Coordinates of C-alpha atoms in Angstrom, one line a residue:
M9 CA -22.0 -19.9 -12.3
N10 CA -20.3 -17.2 -10.3
I11 CA -16.8 -17.0 -9.6
F12 CA -16.2 -16.3 -6.1
K13 CA -13.1 -15.2 -4.6
L14 CA -12.3 -16.1 -0.7
S15 CA -10.2 -13.6 0.9
R16 CA -6.9 -14.2 1.8
T17 CA -8.0 -14.8 6.0
D18 CA -10.7 -17.0 4.6
M19 CA -8.1 -18.9 2.6
V20 CA -5.8 -19.4 5.3
R21 CA -8.6 -21.4 7.0
L22 CA -9.3 -23.5 4.1
L23 CA -5.5 -24.5 3.8
Y24 CA -5.3 -25.1 7.7
S25 CA -8.8 -27.3 6.9
L26 CA -6.9 -29.2 4.0
K27 CA -4.4 -30.0 6.7
G28 CA -7.0 -31.8 9.0
Q29 CA -6.9 -29.0 11.2
G30 CA -9.8 -26.6 12.5
E31 CA -13.5 -27.1 13.1
H32 CA -14.9 -26.8 9.7
S33 CA -14.6 -28.6 6.3
P34 CA -13.0 -26.9 3.5
L35 CA -16.4 -26.9 1.3
D36 CA -17.9 -25.3 4.9
I37 CA -15.5 -22.4 4.9
L38 CA -16.0 -21.8 1.2
V39 CA -19.7 -21.6 1.6
Q40 CA -19.5 -19.6 4.8
S41 CA -17.5 -17.1 3.2
A42 CA -19.8 -16.7 0.1
N43 CA -22.9 -16.3 2.9
M44 CA -24.8 -19.0 0.9
S45 CA -26.4 -22.1 2.1
A46 CA -24.9 -25.2 0.9
E47 CA -27.7 -25.5 -1.8
K48 CA -27.4 -22.3 -2.9
A49 CA -23.6 -22.7 -3.4
A50 CA -23.9 -25.7 -5.4
N51 CA -26.2 -24.2 -7.9
H52 CA -24.3 -20.6 -7.9
L53 CA -20.6 -21.0 -7.3
E54 CA -18.0 -23.0 -9.3
I55 CA -16.9 -25.3 -6.3
P56 CA -13.7 -27.7 -7.4
E57 CA -14.6 -31.1 -7.7
F58 CA -11.7 -32.1 -4.9
L59 CA -13.5 -30.1 -2.3
T60 CA -16.5 -32.0 -2.6
R61 CA -14.6 -35.0 -2.7
Y62 CA -12.7 -34.2 0.4
E63 CA -16.2 -33.3 2.0
R64 CA -17.7 -36.8 0.9
K65 CA -14.7 -38.5 2.5
K66 CA -15.4 -37.2 6.1
Q67 CA -11.5 -37.6 6.9
K68 CA -9.3 -35.4 9.4
K69 CA -6.4 -35.6 7.7
E70 CA -4.1 -33.8 5.2
Y71 CA -5.4 -33.7 1.7
G72 CA -3.1 -34.3 -1.0
L73 CA -3.1 -32.0 -4.2
S74 CA -2.2 -32.7 -7.7
T75 CA -0.7 -29.5 -9.6
N76 CA -4.4 -28.9 -11.1
E77 CA -6.0 -29.0 -7.9
I78 CA -3.2 -26.2 -6.7
V79 CA -4.4 -23.8 -9.8
E80 CA -8.0 -24.5 -8.7
L81 CA -7.4 -23.9 -5.2
G82 CA -5.0 -20.8 -5.5
N83 CA -7.8 -19.1 -8.2
L84 CA -10.2 -19.4 -5.4
C85 CA -8.4 -16.5 -3.6
E86 CA -8.6 -12.9 -4.2
L87 CA -5.3 -11.1 -5.7
T88 CA -4.1 -14.4 -7.2
S89 CA -4.2 -15.7 -10.7
L90 CA -2.6 -19.2 -11.4
K91 CA -2.3 -21.2 -14.9
S92 CA -1.6 -24.7 -14.9
T93 CA 1.1 -24.5 -17.5
A94 CA 3.1 -21.8 -15.3
I95 CA 2.7 -24.6 -12.1
Q96 CA 3.9 -27.2 -14.3
N97 CA 6.6 -25.4 -15.6
W98 CA 7.6 -24.4 -11.7
V99 CA 7.5 -27.6 -10.2
K100 CA 9.5 -29.3 -13.6
R101 CA 12.3 -26.7 -13.9
D102 CA 12.2 -23.1 -12.5
I103 CA 11.9 -24.1 -8.9
K104 CA 12.0 -28.1 -9.1
D105 CA 15.2 -28.1 -6.5
L106 CA 13.0 -25.8 -4.3
I107 CA 9.8 -27.8 -4.3
G108 CA 11.0 -31.1 -4.4
H109 CA 9.0 -34.4 -5.3
P110 CA 5.3 -34.9 -4.0
E111 CA 5.4 -35.5 -0.4
L112 CA 2.0 -37.4 -0.6
G113 CA 2.2 -40.4 -3.0
K114 CA 2.0 -38.7 -6.2
K115 CA 0.2 -35.5 -4.5
Y116 CA 1.9 -32.5 -3.2
S117 CA 1.5 -31.5 0.5
V118 CA -0.7 -28.4 1.6
E119 CA 2.7 -26.7 2.7
Q120 CA 4.4 -27.3 -0.5
A121 CA 1.4 -26.1 -2.2
V122 CA 1.4 -23.0 -0.1
I123 CA 4.9 -22.6 -1.2
L124 CA 3.8 -22.3 -4.8
L125 CA 1.0 -19.9 -3.9
I126 CA 3.8 -17.3 -2.4
V127 CA 5.8 -18.2 -5.3
R128 CA 2.7 -16.7 -7.6
D129 CA 2.8 -13.5 -5.2
L130 CA 6.6 -13.0 -5.8
K131 CA 6.4 -13.5 -9.3
S132 CA 4.7 -9.8 -9.7
I133 CA 8.2 -8.6 -8.9
Y134 CA 11.1 -10.7 -8.6
D135 CA 13.1 -13.4 -11.2
F136 CA 13.1 -16.8 -10.0
E137 CA 16.8 -16.2 -8.7
H138 CA 15.5 -13.7 -6.3
I139 CA 12.4 -15.9 -5.3
R140 CA 15.0 -18.7 -4.5
A141 CA 17.1 -16.3 -2.3
I142 CA 13.7 -15.3 -0.7
L143 CA 12.6 -18.6 0.0
K144 CA 15.7 -20.3 1.3
A145 CA 16.0 -17.2 3.8
A146 CA 12.4 -18.3 5.0
F147 CA 12.7 -22.0 4.7
N148 CA 16.4 -22.9 4.9
T149 CA 16.5 -26.3 3.3
I150 CA 13.0 -25.9 1.3
S151 CA 12.5 -29.6 1.3
D152 CA 12.9 -30.1 5.0
R153 CA 10.5 -28.5 7.2
S154 CA 12.2 -29.0 10.3
D155 CA 14.4 -26.0 9.6
D156 CA 12.1 -23.5 8.6
V157 CA 12.6 -20.1 10.2
I158 CA 9.1 -19.7 9.6
S159 CA 6.3 -22.5 7.9
P160 CA 5.1 -21.7 4.3
I161 CA 1.7 -21.3 5.8
A162 CA 2.4 -19.1 8.7
Y163 CA 4.4 -16.9 6.0
Y164 CA 1.2 -17.1 3.8
E165 CA -1.1 -16.5 6.7
S166 CA 1.1 -13.4 7.9
C167 CA 0.9 -11.7 4.6
A168 CA -3.1 -12.2 4.7
Y169 CA -3.1 -10.4 8.1
V170 CA -1.0 -7.5 6.8
L171 CA -3.4 -7.2 3.7
D172 CA -6.2 -7.4 5.6
A173 CA -4.8 -4.6 8.0
I174 CA -4.3 -2.5 4.9
Q175 CA -7.6 -2.7 3.5
H176 CA -8.9 -1.6 6.7
H177 CA -6.4 1.0 7.0
E178 CA -7.5 4.6 6.9
T179 CA -6.3 6.2 4.0
P180 CA -3.5 8.5 5.0
S181 CA -2.2 11.8 3.5
M182 CA 0.7 11.4 1.2
K183 CA 2.6 13.8 3.4
E184 CA 1.9 11.8 6.6
S185 CA 2.9 8.4 5.1
N186 CA 3.3 6.1 2.2
L187 CA 2.5 2.5 1.0
Q188 CA 5.9 1.1 2.0
E189 CA 5.5 2.6 5.5
I190 CA 2.0 1.2 6.2
V191 CA 2.9 -2.3 5.0
E192 CA 6.0 -2.3 7.5
Q193 CA 4.1 -0.9 10.3
E194 CA 1.3 -3.5 10.0
T195 CA 4.1 -6.2 9.7
E196 CA 5.8 -5.1 12.6
R197 CA 2.6 -5.7 14.7
L198 CA 3.0 -9.6 14.1
H199 CA 6.0 -9.4 16.2
H200 CA 4.0 -11.2 19.2
R201 CA 3.3 -14.0 16.8
F202 CA 7.0 -14.8 16.4
E203 CA 8.4 -14.7 19.9
V204 CA 10.3 -17.8 19.5
L205 CA 12.6 -15.8 16.6
N206 CA 15.8 -14.2 17.6
D207 CA 16.1 -10.6 17.0
S208 CA 18.1 -11.1 13.8
Q209 CA 15.4 -14.0 12.6
W210 CA 12.4 -11.8 12.9
L211 CA 14.5 -8.8 11.2
K212 CA 14.4 -11.0 8.3
I213 CA 11.0 -12.5 8.3
R214 CA 9.6 -9.0 8.8
Q215 CA 11.1 -7.9 5.7
I216 CA 10.3 -11.1 3.6
I217 CA 6.3 -10.7 4.6
A218 CA 6.6 -6.8 3.7
I219 CA 8.3 -7.4 0.4
T220 CA 5.8 -10.2 -0.5
V221 CA 2.9 -8.1 0.6
L222 CA 4.0 -5.2 -1.8
S223 CA 4.5 -7.8 -4.5
I224 CA 0.7 -8.8 -4.0
L225 CA -0.2 -5.2 -4.3
T226 CA 1.6 -4.7 -7.4
F227 CA 0.1 -7.7 -9.1
H228 CA -3.2 -6.3 -8.0
I229 CA -2.5 -2.8 -9.4
Q230 CA -1.3 -4.5 -12.9
T231 CA -4.4 -6.4 -13.2
T232 CA -6.5 -3.2 -12.5
A233 CA -4.4 -1.4 -15.0
H234 CA -4.7 -4.2 -17.7
Q235 CA -8.4 -4.1 -17.0
M236 CA -9.1 -0.6 -17.6
T237 CA -7.2 -0.6 -20.6
A238 CA -9.1 -3.4 -22.0
D239 CA -12.3 -1.6 -21.6
F240 CA -11.7 1.0 -23.9
L241 CA -9.4 -0.6 -26.6

């Protein structure tokens, strides 16, 4: 079995699908992204059981996720690494006040799962005190989606767009630009997606998206350095 990694933009499509939105099922999105037939994917990819279970139900409604399923979901995505012990600690202790109780019976909603994915992205640089401040700036009352400045999935989706743009950005001369400037430029291009926000809100969200993208890139660089070190030690 191969460990297949979704791009961030494909991960966003999968998240919307788990919310019961979009034309394709989560499993279809995974298979299409791997550029395989369904039969070949079943034989060559490590497909989480909950995705095949969702496929069998053929129901267009939001899928509730357990903490273990959130880990499986997160680890389908590039530039992401989750562990069950970390997620358990986060929901029971570190960000218990932010994530709240499971919203779908005993399962977490997709938006709650996305908040945990965002926490993973921010954890490369920030401690939980700073993460709380960032999340509260984006979501106000974390457990209340009605007062969000930006929804968790829109936050995650914006980071995916910026990362994709950076990936396709021409490598600049260090004299002309730097990584921070590129991230800020690409983040500013998202302004039209948030026309409902006033200038003060947009400036805050723009900064939050930019620092989250930089944190994701930091994790990628750290992981690459560790892997390179392991190759010769």
